[in-house]
Amino acid sequence: MRFATISGRLSLITTSETVIDLTRASRGRFGPDIQDAYERWDELLEFCTTVTEAGIPLSDFPTTEFGNPAPRPRQVFAIGLNYADHAAESSFAVPEEPPVFTKFATSLADPYGTITLVPGKVDWEVELVVVIGRPAHHIAAPDAWRHVAGVAVGQDISERVRQQVGPAPQFSMGKSFPGFGPIGPMLVTPDEFDDPDDLELGCLINDEQMQQGRTADMVFPVPELIARLSAITPLLPGDVIFTGTPAGVGLGRTPQRFLSPGDELVSYVRGIGEMRHLMVAGH
Ligand code: ZN
């Protein structure tokens, strides 16, 4: 199944590309806030199998009506260097333990719109984003996908100067300016994919392909990440995991390239959709 926040309302997107407002369809049993729905995810999935109405064509909704499908997670995890080719372009060895940082919640943003640049070197990192649907604590990798509500496209926008300031890297700060964590355009349940561990993802700037990879090339696949994170930290419904980026970021290019005002960044995961953002100058 596919879910989205459209015009601020929890919505189901049907196989015939129509939109059903789940608050209205359920006569108020489910509220319009998708973040609340993760607390009752199994109940919501079951209800959705009973919905019979036709819905409104998806094409009737401008992309600007789409919101972040995980807007207020209690915890945001992000994984560094999770693709060997990206570790190499970043001049790091392939990690034996996944480097973990956070993108603070105020950095999360909608799947379409503008991103305000900040001074420094603002870079792109397309990523598969995982949203937790069932509590997960001490979960073994083979059971991990059962704890996932769905996946979405994410961008881990990163300011590379701030990321390196000080005696130890400041990943969480360099990657947490407002708007640096867009997610969307919809949340797709894992059962929609032939193999949820092998999805194509990539991004383009002004129609030029910058990144292209497959999640099958992750150093630590999604189930392994959930096993390792949940061995330490209970994962809560609605929590977000940015799972790392493949090669092709601006920092790793020769010559290096960073985002400029007027650049349009398109980020996609095949089978989920694409996000589209215009870079604008900060004040
Ligand atoms: Zn990243």
PDB file of C-alpha atoms and ligand atoms in Angstrom:
ATOM      1  CA  MET A   1       0.000   0.000   0.000  1.00  0.00           C
ATOM      2  CA  ARG A   2       0.991   3.602  -0.513  1.00  0.00           C
ATOM      3  CA  PHE A   3       0.292   6.412   1.939  1.00  0.00           C
ATOM      4  CA  ALA A   4       0.905  10.141   1.810  1.00  0.00           C
ATOM      5  CA  THR A   5       0.149  13.379   3.556  1.00  0.00           C
ATOM      6  CA  ILE A   6      -1.823  15.343   0.982  1.00  0.00           C
ATOM      7  CA  SER A   7      -3.209  18.779   1.853  1.00  0.00           C
ATOM      8  CA  GLY A   8      -2.253  17.964   5.444  1.00  0.00           C
ATOM      9  CA  ARG A   9      -4.405  14.820   5.554  1.00  0.00           C
ATOM     10  CA  LEU A  10      -3.535  11.145   5.927  1.00  0.00           C
ATOM     11  CA  SER A  11      -4.259   9.620   2.524  1.00  0.00           C
ATOM     12  CA  LEU A  12      -4.243   6.204   0.881  1.00  0.00           C
ATOM     13  CA  ILE A  13      -3.130   6.069  -2.741  1.00  0.00           C
ATOM     14  CA  THR A  14      -4.905   3.245  -4.540  1.00  0.00           C
ATOM     15  CA  THR A  15      -3.592   0.985  -7.284  1.00  0.00           C
ATOM     16  CA  SER A  16      -5.772   2.945  -9.729  1.00  0.00           C
ATOM     17  CA  GLU A  17      -3.880   6.168  -8.816  1.00  0.00           C
ATOM     18  CA  THR A  18      -6.650   7.735  -6.779  1.00  0.00           C
ATOM     19  CA  VAL A  19      -6.474   9.382  -3.357  1.00  0.00           C
ATOM     20  CA  ILE A  20      -8.674   8.396  -0.424  1.00  0.00           C
ATOM     21  CA  ASP A  21      -8.872  10.657   2.626  1.00  0.00           C
ATOM     22  CA  LEU A  22      -8.619   8.071   5.407  1.00  0.00           C
ATOM     23  CA  THR A  23     -10.103  10.308   8.104  1.00  0.00           C
ATOM     24  CA  ARG A  24     -13.251  10.757   6.058  1.00  0.00           C
ATOM     25  CA  ALA A  25     -13.335   7.148   4.829  1.00  0.00           C
ATOM     26  CA  SER A  26     -13.009   5.882   8.419  1.00  0.00           C
ATOM     27  CA  ARG A  27     -15.548   8.415   9.737  1.00  0.00           C
ATOM     28  CA  GLY A  28     -12.959   9.834  12.083  1.00  0.00           C
ATOM     29  CA  ARG A  29     -11.587   6.569  13.441  1.00  0.00           C
ATOM     30  CA  PHE A  30      -8.189   7.681  12.119  1.00  0.00           C
ATOM     31  CA  GLY A  31      -7.212  11.331  12.407  1.00  0.00           C
ATOM     32  CA  PRO A  32      -5.626  13.347   9.588  1.00  0.00           C
ATOM     33  CA  ASP A  33      -2.115  13.313  11.119  1.00  0.00           C
ATOM     34  CA  ILE A  34      -0.013  10.522   9.606  1.00  0.00           C
ATOM     35  CA  GLN A  35       2.382  10.608  12.575  1.00  0.00           C
ATOM     36  CA  ASP A  36      -0.449   9.401  14.863  1.00  0.00           C
ATOM     37  CA  ALA A  37      -1.245   6.594  12.415  1.00  0.00           C
ATOM     38  CA  TYR A  38       2.111   4.895  13.027  1.00  0.00           C
ATOM     39  CA  GLU A  39       0.981   4.163  16.607  1.00  0.00           C
ATOM     40  CA  ARG A  40      -1.882   2.063  15.187  1.00  0.00           C
ATOM     41  CA  TRP A  41      -0.222   0.874  12.019  1.00  0.00           C
ATOM     42  CA  ASP A  42      -1.594  -2.700  11.954  1.00  0.00           C
ATOM     43  CA  GLU A  43      -5.095  -1.379  12.601  1.00  0.00           C
ATOM     44  CA  LEU A  44      -4.710   1.111   9.762  1.00  0.00           C
ATOM     45  CA  LEU A  45      -3.452  -1.516   7.302  1.00  0.00           C
ATOM     46  CA  GLU A  46      -6.381  -3.744   8.162  1.00  0.00           C
ATOM     47  CA  PHE A  47      -8.858  -0.896   7.728  1.00  0.00           C
ATOM     48  CA  CYS A  48      -7.388  -0.032   4.328  1.00  0.00           C
ATOM     49  CA  THR A  49      -8.183  -3.525   3.031  1.00  0.00           C
ATOM     50  CA  THR A  50     -11.878  -2.767   3.638  1.00  0.00           C
ATOM     51  CA  VAL A  51     -12.023   0.583   1.813  1.00  0.00           C
ATOM     52  CA  THR A  52     -14.090   0.338  -1.368  1.00  0.00           C
ATOM     53  CA  GLU A  53     -14.639   3.964  -2.449  1.00  0.00           C
ATOM     54  CA  ALA A  54     -13.116   5.115  -5.738  1.00  0.00           C
ATOM     55  CA  GLY A  55     -11.293   8.204  -4.446  1.00  0.00           C
ATOM     56  CA  ILE A  56     -10.179  11.353  -6.244  1.00  0.00           C
ATOM     57  CA  PRO A  57      -7.657  11.149  -9.119  1.00  0.00           C
ATOM     58  CA  LEU A  58      -4.102  11.634  -7.867  1.00  0.00           C
ATOM     59  CA  SER A  59      -3.473  13.957 -10.826  1.00  0.00           C
ATOM     60  CA  ASP A  60      -5.985  16.436  -9.351  1.00  0.00           C
ATOM     61  CA  PHE A  61      -3.517  17.257  -6.567  1.00  0.00           C
ATOM     62  CA  PRO A  62      -0.578  19.576  -7.313  1.00  0.00           C
ATOM     63  CA  THR A  63       2.728  18.248  -6.019  1.00  0.00           C
ATOM     64  CA  THR A  64       2.887  21.207  -3.630  1.00  0.00           C
ATOM     65  CA  GLU A  65       0.051  19.579  -1.641  1.00  0.00           C
ATOM     66  CA  PHE A  66       2.311  16.657  -0.673  1.00  0.00           C
ATOM     67  CA  GLY A  67       3.822  16.834   2.825  1.00  0.00           C
ATOM     68  CA  ASN A  68       6.489  14.869   4.663  1.00  0.00           C
ATOM     69  CA  PRO A  69       5.006  11.399   5.430  1.00  0.00           C
ATOM     70  CA  ALA A  70       7.018  11.206   8.690  1.00  0.00           C
ATOM     71  CA  PRO A  71       6.909  14.783   9.968  1.00  0.00           C
ATOM     72  CA  ARG A  72       7.433  14.368  13.731  1.00  0.00           C
ATOM     73  CA  PRO A  73       9.479  11.260  14.568  1.00  0.00           C
ATOM     74  CA  ARG A  74      10.649  10.921  18.173  1.00  0.00           C
ATOM     75  CA  GLN A  75      13.987   9.649  16.903  1.00  0.00           C
ATOM     76  CA  VAL A  76      15.828  10.166  13.642  1.00  0.00           C
ATOM     77  CA  PHE A  77      18.769   7.901  12.850  1.00  0.00           C
ATOM     78  CA  ALA A  78      21.129   8.448   9.953  1.00  0.00           C
ATOM     79  CA  ILE A  79      23.858   6.138   8.723  1.00  0.00           C
ATOM     80  CA  GLY A  80      27.159   7.276   7.238  1.00  0.00           C
ATOM     81  CA  LEU A  81      29.344   5.490   4.669  1.00  0.00           C
ATOM     82  CA  ASN A  82      26.839   2.704   3.999  1.00  0.00           C
ATOM     83  CA  TYR A  83      27.850   2.170   0.359  1.00  0.00           C
ATOM     84  CA  ALA A  84      31.423   1.093  -0.407  1.00  0.00           C
ATOM     85  CA  ASP A  85      31.732   3.410  -3.445  1.00  0.00           C
ATOM     86  CA  HIS A  86      30.644   6.421  -1.360  1.00  0.00           C
ATOM     87  CA  ALA A  87      33.070   5.496   1.441  1.00  0.00           C
ATOM     88  CA  ALA A  88      35.840   5.406  -1.168  1.00  0.00           C
ATOM     89  CA  GLU A  89      34.964   8.808  -2.674  1.00  0.00           C
ATOM     90  CA  SER A  90      34.897  10.216   0.890  1.00  0.00           C
ATOM     91  CA  SER A  91      38.404   8.801   1.528  1.00  0.00           C
ATOM     92  CA  PHE A  92      37.187   6.426   4.250  1.00  0.00           C
ATOM     93  CA  ALA A  93      37.577   2.669   4.594  1.00  0.00           C
ATOM     94  CA  VAL A  94      34.414   0.574   4.365  1.00  0.00           C
ATOM     95  CA  PRO A  95      33.182   0.650   7.977  1.00  0.00           C
ATOM     96  CA  GLU A  96      33.058  -2.436  10.182  1.00  0.00           C
ATOM     97  CA  GLU A  97      30.439  -0.718  12.349  1.00  0.00           C
ATOM     98  CA  PRO A  98      27.831   1.631  10.859  1.00  0.00           C
ATOM     99  CA  PRO A  99      28.584   5.268  11.796  1.00  0.00           C
ATOM    100  CA  VAL A 100      25.350   6.669  13.276  1.00  0.00           C
ATOM    101  CA  PHE A 101      24.320  10.304  13.684  1.00  0.00           C
ATOM    102  CA  THR A 102      21.011  12.196  13.769  1.00  0.00           C
ATOM    103  CA  LYS A 103      19.313  14.791  11.681  1.00  0.00           C
ATOM    104  CA  PHE A 104      17.537  16.916  14.283  1.00  0.00           C
ATOM    105  CA  ALA A 105      13.758  16.939  13.783  1.00  0.00           C
ATOM    106  CA  THR A 106      13.597  20.598  12.740  1.00  0.00           C
ATOM    107  CA  SER A 107      15.635  19.750   9.626  1.00  0.00           C
ATOM    108  CA  LEU A 108      12.886  17.477   8.241  1.00  0.00           C
ATOM    109  CA  ALA A 109      10.941  18.898   5.305  1.00  0.00           C
ATOM    110  CA  ASP A 110       8.395  18.276   2.565  1.00  0.00           C
ATOM    111  CA  PRO A 111       9.074  16.453  -0.720  1.00  0.00           C
ATOM    112  CA  TYR A 112       8.541  19.475  -2.993  1.00  0.00           C
ATOM    113  CA  GLY A 113       9.511  23.112  -2.579  1.00  0.00           C
ATOM    114  CA  THR A 114      12.601  25.164  -1.885  1.00  0.00           C
ATOM    115  CA  ILE A 115      15.710  24.466   0.169  1.00  0.00           C
ATOM    116  CA  THR A 116      17.404  27.527   1.609  1.00  0.00           C
ATOM    117  CA  LEU A 117      21.171  27.308   1.210  1.00  0.00           C
ATOM    118  CA  VAL A 118      23.539  28.329   3.999  1.00  0.00           C
ATOM    119  CA  PRO A 119      27.123  29.656   3.750  1.00  0.00           C
ATOM    120  CA  GLY A 120      29.687  26.919   3.097  1.00  0.00           C
ATOM    121  CA  LYS A 121      29.533  23.840   0.877  1.00  0.00           C
ATOM    122  CA  VAL A 122      26.015  22.428   0.649  1.00  0.00           C
ATOM    123  CA  ASP A 123      25.975  18.910  -0.790  1.00  0.00           C
ATOM    124  CA  TRP A 124      23.355  16.328  -1.780  1.00  0.00           C
ATOM    125  CA  GLU A 125      22.901  12.717  -0.579  1.00  0.00           C
ATOM    126  CA  VAL A 126      19.924  10.783  -1.922  1.00  0.00           C
ATOM    127  CA  GLU A 127      18.896   8.037   0.505  1.00  0.00           C
ATOM    128  CA  LEU A 128      16.273   5.407   1.143  1.00  0.00           C
ATOM    129  CA  VAL A 129      14.351   6.448   4.258  1.00  0.00           C
ATOM    130  CA  VAL A 130      12.804   3.771   6.485  1.00  0.00           C
ATOM    131  CA  VAL A 131       9.890   4.581   8.816  1.00  0.00           C
ATOM    132  CA  ILE A 132       9.233   2.258  11.754  1.00  0.00           C
ATOM    133  CA  GLY A 133       5.689   0.900  12.129  1.00  0.00           C
ATOM    134  CA  ARG A 134       5.967  -1.549  15.017  1.00  0.00           C
ATOM    135  CA  PRO A 135       8.148  -1.115  18.123  1.00  0.00           C
ATOM    136  CA  ALA A 136      11.537  -2.742  17.638  1.00  0.00           C
ATOM    137  CA  HIS A 137      13.915  -3.635  20.459  1.00  0.00           C
ATOM    138  CA  HIS A 138      16.495  -6.422  20.161  1.00  0.00           C
ATOM    139  CA  ILE A 139      15.164  -7.421  16.750  1.00  0.00           C
ATOM    140  CA  ALA A 140      17.038 -10.022  14.696  1.00  0.00           C
ATOM    141  CA  ALA A 141      17.756  -9.073  11.085  1.00  0.00           C
ATOM    142  CA  PRO A 142      15.477 -11.751   9.561  1.00  0.00           C
ATOM    143  CA  ASP A 143      12.517 -10.235  11.471  1.00  0.00           C
ATOM    144  CA  ALA A 144      13.389  -6.598  10.837  1.00  0.00           C
ATOM    145  CA  TRP A 145      11.228  -5.762   7.805  1.00  0.00           C
ATOM    146  CA  ARG A 146       8.122  -6.726   9.819  1.00  0.00           C
ATOM    147  CA  HIS A 147       8.814  -3.671  12.000  1.00  0.00           C
ATOM    148  CA  VAL A 148       8.920  -1.260   9.066  1.00  0.00           C
ATOM    149  CA  ALA A 149       5.802   0.747   8.165  1.00  0.00           C
ATOM    150  CA  GLY A 150       7.239   1.746   4.832  1.00  0.00           C
ATOM    151  CA  VAL A 151       9.977   3.399   2.868  1.00  0.00           C
ATOM    152  CA  ALA A 152      10.278   6.810   1.250  1.00  0.00           C
ATOM    153  CA  VAL A 153      12.782   8.908  -0.665  1.00  0.00           C
ATOM    154  CA  GLY A 154      15.037  11.092   1.469  1.00  0.00           C
ATOM    155  CA  GLN A 155      17.745  13.683   1.003  1.00  0.00           C
ATOM    156  CA  ASP A 156      20.469  14.026   3.611  1.00  0.00           C
ATOM    157  CA  ILE A 157      21.488  17.571   2.624  1.00  0.00           C
ATOM    158  CA  SER A 158      24.882  18.272   4.183  1.00  0.00           C
ATOM    159  CA  GLU A 159      26.998  21.394   4.736  1.00  0.00           C
ATOM    160  CA  ARG A 160      30.515  19.984   4.507  1.00  0.00           C
ATOM    161  CA  VAL A 161      32.406  22.739   6.357  1.00  0.00           C
ATOM    162  CA  ARG A 162      30.242  22.568   9.498  1.00  0.00           C
ATOM    163  CA  GLN A 163      30.338  18.773   9.265  1.00  0.00           C
ATOM    164  CA  GLN A 164      34.101  18.858   9.890  1.00  0.00           C
ATOM    165  CA  VAL A 165      34.405  21.762  12.372  1.00  0.00           C
ATOM    166  CA  GLY A 166      36.026  20.973  15.722  1.00  0.00           C
ATOM    167  CA  PRO A 167      38.104  18.092  17.059  1.00  0.00           C
ATOM    168  CA  ALA A 168      35.561  15.412  16.014  1.00  0.00           C
ATOM    169  CA  PRO A 169      33.176  15.404  13.010  1.00  0.00           C
ATOM    170  CA  GLN A 170      29.879  17.255  13.556  1.00  0.00           C
ATOM    171  CA  PHE A 171      27.693  15.234  11.212  1.00  0.00           C
ATOM    172  CA  SER A 172      24.497  15.940  13.142  1.00  0.00           C
ATOM    173  CA  MET A 173      24.996  19.720  13.048  1.00  0.00           C
ATOM    174  CA  GLY A 174      26.240  19.997   9.473  1.00  0.00           C
ATOM    175  CA  LYS A 175      23.216  18.008   8.299  1.00  0.00           C
ATOM    176  CA  SER A 176      20.497  19.657  10.412  1.00  0.00           C
ATOM    177  CA  PHE A 177      19.942  23.144   9.005  1.00  0.00           C
ATOM    178  CA  PRO A 178      16.197  23.780   8.409  1.00  0.00           C
ATOM    179  CA  GLY A 179      15.010  22.002   5.272  1.00  0.00           C
ATOM    180  CA  PHE A 180      18.055  19.715   5.057  1.00  0.00           C
ATOM    181  CA  GLY A 181      16.004  16.534   5.560  1.00  0.00           C
ATOM    182  CA  PRO A 182      13.178  16.315   3.021  1.00  0.00           C
ATOM    183  CA  ILE A 183      11.211  13.032   2.946  1.00  0.00           C
ATOM    184  CA  GLY A 184       8.518  11.789   0.562  1.00  0.00           C
ATOM    185  CA  PRO A 185       6.619  11.997  -1.663  1.00  0.00           C
ATOM    186  CA  MET A 186       4.853   8.946  -0.253  1.00  0.00           C
ATOM    187  CA  LEU A 187       5.382   6.040   2.098  1.00  0.00           C
ATOM    188  CA  VAL A 188       5.318   2.621   0.417  1.00  0.00           C
ATOM    189  CA  THR A 189       4.894  -0.563   2.452  1.00  0.00           C
ATOM    190  CA  PRO A 190       7.711  -3.128   2.046  1.00  0.00           C
ATOM    191  CA  ASP A 191       5.387  -5.795   0.585  1.00  0.00           C
ATOM    192  CA  GLU A 192       4.911  -3.615  -2.525  1.00  0.00           C
ATOM    193  CA  PHE A 193       8.400  -4.526  -3.742  1.00  0.00           C
ATOM    194  CA  ASP A 194       9.627  -7.758  -5.304  1.00  0.00           C
ATOM    195  CA  ASP A 195      12.769  -7.296  -3.201  1.00  0.00           C
ATOM    196  CA  PRO A 196      12.781  -4.400  -0.712  1.00  0.00           C
ATOM    197  CA  ASP A 197      16.524  -4.914  -0.288  1.00  0.00           C
ATOM    198  CA  ASP A 198      17.265  -4.064  -3.925  1.00  0.00           C
ATOM    199  CA  LEU A 199      15.828  -0.672  -4.920  1.00  0.00           C
ATOM    200  CA  GLU A 200      17.327   1.761  -7.426  1.00  0.00           C
ATOM    201  CA  LEU A 201      17.892   5.298  -6.140  1.00  0.00           C
ATOM    202  CA  GLY A 202      19.506   8.403  -7.559  1.00  0.00           C
ATOM    203  CA  CYS A 203      19.428  12.143  -7.970  1.00  0.00           C
ATOM    204  CA  LEU A 204      19.828  14.753 -10.692  1.00  0.00           C
ATOM    205  CA  ILE A 205      20.764  18.422 -10.653  1.00  0.00           C
ATOM    206  CA  ASN A 206      19.259  20.438 -13.518  1.00  0.00           C
ATOM    207  CA  ASP A 207      18.549  17.121 -15.319  1.00  0.00           C
ATOM    208  CA  GLU A 208      22.171  15.932 -15.020  1.00  0.00           C
ATOM    209  CA  GLN A 209      22.492  12.579 -13.241  1.00  0.00           C
ATOM    210  CA  MET A 210      24.625  12.957 -10.112  1.00  0.00           C
ATOM    211  CA  GLN A 211      23.974   9.753  -8.172  1.00  0.00           C
ATOM    212  CA  GLN A 212      22.670   6.362  -9.205  1.00  0.00           C
ATOM    213  CA  GLY A 213      22.869   3.259  -7.059  1.00  0.00           C
ATOM    214  CA  ARG A 214      21.074   0.232  -5.701  1.00  0.00           C
ATOM    215  CA  THR A 215      20.248  -0.475  -2.073  1.00  0.00           C
ATOM    216  CA  ALA A 216      21.512  -4.036  -2.661  1.00  0.00           C
ATOM    217  CA  ASP A 217      24.984  -2.459  -2.486  1.00  0.00           C
ATOM    218  CA  MET A 218      24.547  -1.247   1.098  1.00  0.00           C
ATOM    219  CA  VAL A 219      27.353  -2.288   3.444  1.00  0.00           C
ATOM    220  CA  PHE A 220      24.708  -2.820   6.157  1.00  0.00           C
ATOM    221  CA  PRO A 221      21.336  -3.637   4.541  1.00  0.00           C
ATOM    222  CA  VAL A 222      18.147  -2.320   6.136  1.00  0.00           C
ATOM    223  CA  PRO A 223      17.520  -5.475   8.252  1.00  0.00           C
ATOM    224  CA  GLU A 224      21.082  -5.361   9.577  1.00  0.00           C
ATOM    225  CA  LEU A 225      20.728  -1.648  10.433  1.00  0.00           C
ATOM    226  CA  ILE A 226      17.519  -2.319  12.352  1.00  0.00           C
ATOM    227  CA  ALA A 227      19.168  -5.222  14.193  1.00  0.00           C
ATOM    228  CA  ARG A 228      22.187  -3.125  15.177  1.00  0.00           C
ATOM    229  CA  LEU A 229      20.245   0.031  16.120  1.00  0.00           C
ATOM    230  CA  SER A 230      17.572  -1.887  18.042  1.00  0.00           C
ATOM    231  CA  ALA A 231      20.242  -3.806  19.962  1.00  0.00           C
ATOM    232  CA  ILE A 232      20.946  -0.499  21.723  1.00  0.00           C
ATOM    233  CA  THR A 233      17.979   1.826  21.242  1.00  0.00           C
ATOM    234  CA  PRO A 234      14.298   0.825  21.158  1.00  0.00           C
ATOM    235  CA  LEU A 235      12.903   1.969  17.815  1.00  0.00           C
ATOM    236  CA  LEU A 236       9.489   3.598  18.143  1.00  0.00           C
ATOM    237  CA  PRO A 237       6.581   3.799  15.705  1.00  0.00           C
ATOM    238  CA  GLY A 238       7.144   6.721  13.370  1.00  0.00           C
ATOM    239  CA  ASP A 239      10.912   6.811  13.897  1.00  0.00           C
ATOM    240  CA  VAL A 240      12.957   7.571  10.794  1.00  0.00           C
ATOM    241  CA  ILE A 241      16.184   5.992   9.524  1.00  0.00           C
ATOM    242  CA  PHE A 242      18.191   7.658   6.737  1.00  0.00           C
ATOM    243  CA  THR A 243      20.068   4.624   5.426  1.00  0.00           C
ATOM    244  CA  GLY A 244      23.090   6.183   3.708  1.00  0.00           C
ATOM    245  CA  THR A 245      23.963   7.413   0.245  1.00  0.00           C
ATOM    246  CA  PRO A 246      25.649   5.874  -2.811  1.00  0.00           C
ATOM    247  CA  ALA A 247      28.547   7.513  -4.689  1.00  0.00           C
ATOM    248  CA  GLY A 248      28.227  10.741  -6.648  1.00  0.00           C
ATOM    249  CA  VAL A 249      28.008  13.436  -3.958  1.00  0.00           C
ATOM    250  CA  GLY A 250      29.581  16.831  -4.707  1.00  0.00           C
ATOM    251  CA  LEU A 251      32.392  16.373  -2.181  1.00  0.00           C
ATOM    252  CA  GLY A 252      33.644  13.277  -3.996  1.00  0.00           C
ATOM    253  CA  ARG A 253      33.636  14.780  -7.518  1.00  0.00           C
ATOM    254  CA  THR A 254      36.601  16.160  -9.453  1.00  0.00           C
ATOM    255  CA  PRO A 255      36.301  19.095  -9.449  1.00  0.00           C
ATOM    256  CA  GLN A 256      34.097  19.279  -6.375  1.00  0.00           C
ATOM    257  CA  ARG A 257      30.639  20.702  -6.896  1.00  0.00           C
ATOM    258  CA  PHE A 258      28.112  22.063  -4.423  1.00  0.00           C
ATOM    259  CA  LEU A 259      24.549  23.338  -4.629  1.00  0.00           C
ATOM    260  CA  SER A 260      23.948  26.887  -5.892  1.00  0.00           C
ATOM    261  CA  PRO A 261      20.854  29.126  -5.917  1.00  0.00           C
ATOM    262  CA  GLY A 262      18.668  28.172  -8.877  1.00  0.00           C
ATOM    263  CA  ASP A 263      19.734  24.517  -8.957  1.00  0.00           C
ATOM    264  CA  GLU A 264      16.867  22.043  -9.156  1.00  0.00           C
ATOM    265  CA  LEU A 265      17.517  18.806  -7.275  1.00  0.00           C
ATOM    266  CA  VAL A 266      15.419  15.762  -8.207  1.00  0.00           C
ATOM    267  CA  SER A 267      15.757  12.723  -5.923  1.00  0.00           C
ATOM    268  CA  TYR A 268      14.118   9.372  -6.600  1.00  0.00           C
ATOM    269  CA  VAL A 269      13.758   5.787  -5.549  1.00  0.00           C
ATOM    270  CA  ARG A 270      12.221   3.578  -8.253  1.00  0.00           C
ATOM    271  CA  GLY A 271       8.897   2.209  -7.055  1.00  0.00           C
ATOM    272  CA  ILE A 272       8.369   5.087  -4.624  1.00  0.00           C
ATOM    273  CA  GLY A 273       8.557   8.309  -6.624  1.00  0.00           C
ATOM    274  CA  GLU A 274      10.589  11.479  -6.791  1.00  0.00           C
ATOM    275  CA  MET A 275      11.100  14.648  -4.778  1.00  0.00           C
ATOM    276  CA  ARG A 276      11.864  17.973  -6.428  1.00  0.00           C
ATOM    277  CA  HIS A 277      13.542  20.948  -4.733  1.00  0.00           C
ATOM    278  CA  LEU A 278      14.721  24.361  -5.919  1.00  0.00           C
ATOM    279  CA  MET A 279      17.762  25.814  -4.156  1.00  0.00           C
ATOM    280  CA  VAL A 280      17.394  29.401  -2.969  1.00  0.00           C
ATOM    281  CA  ALA A 281      19.907  31.780  -1.420  1.00  0.00           C
ATOM    282  CA  GLY A 282      19.857  32.304   2.342  1.00  0.00           C
ATOM    283  CA  HIS A 283      19.453  35.735   3.893  1.00  0.00           C
TER     284      HIS A 283
HETATM  285 ZN    ZN B   1      23.817  10.600   4.427  1.00  0.00          ZN
END
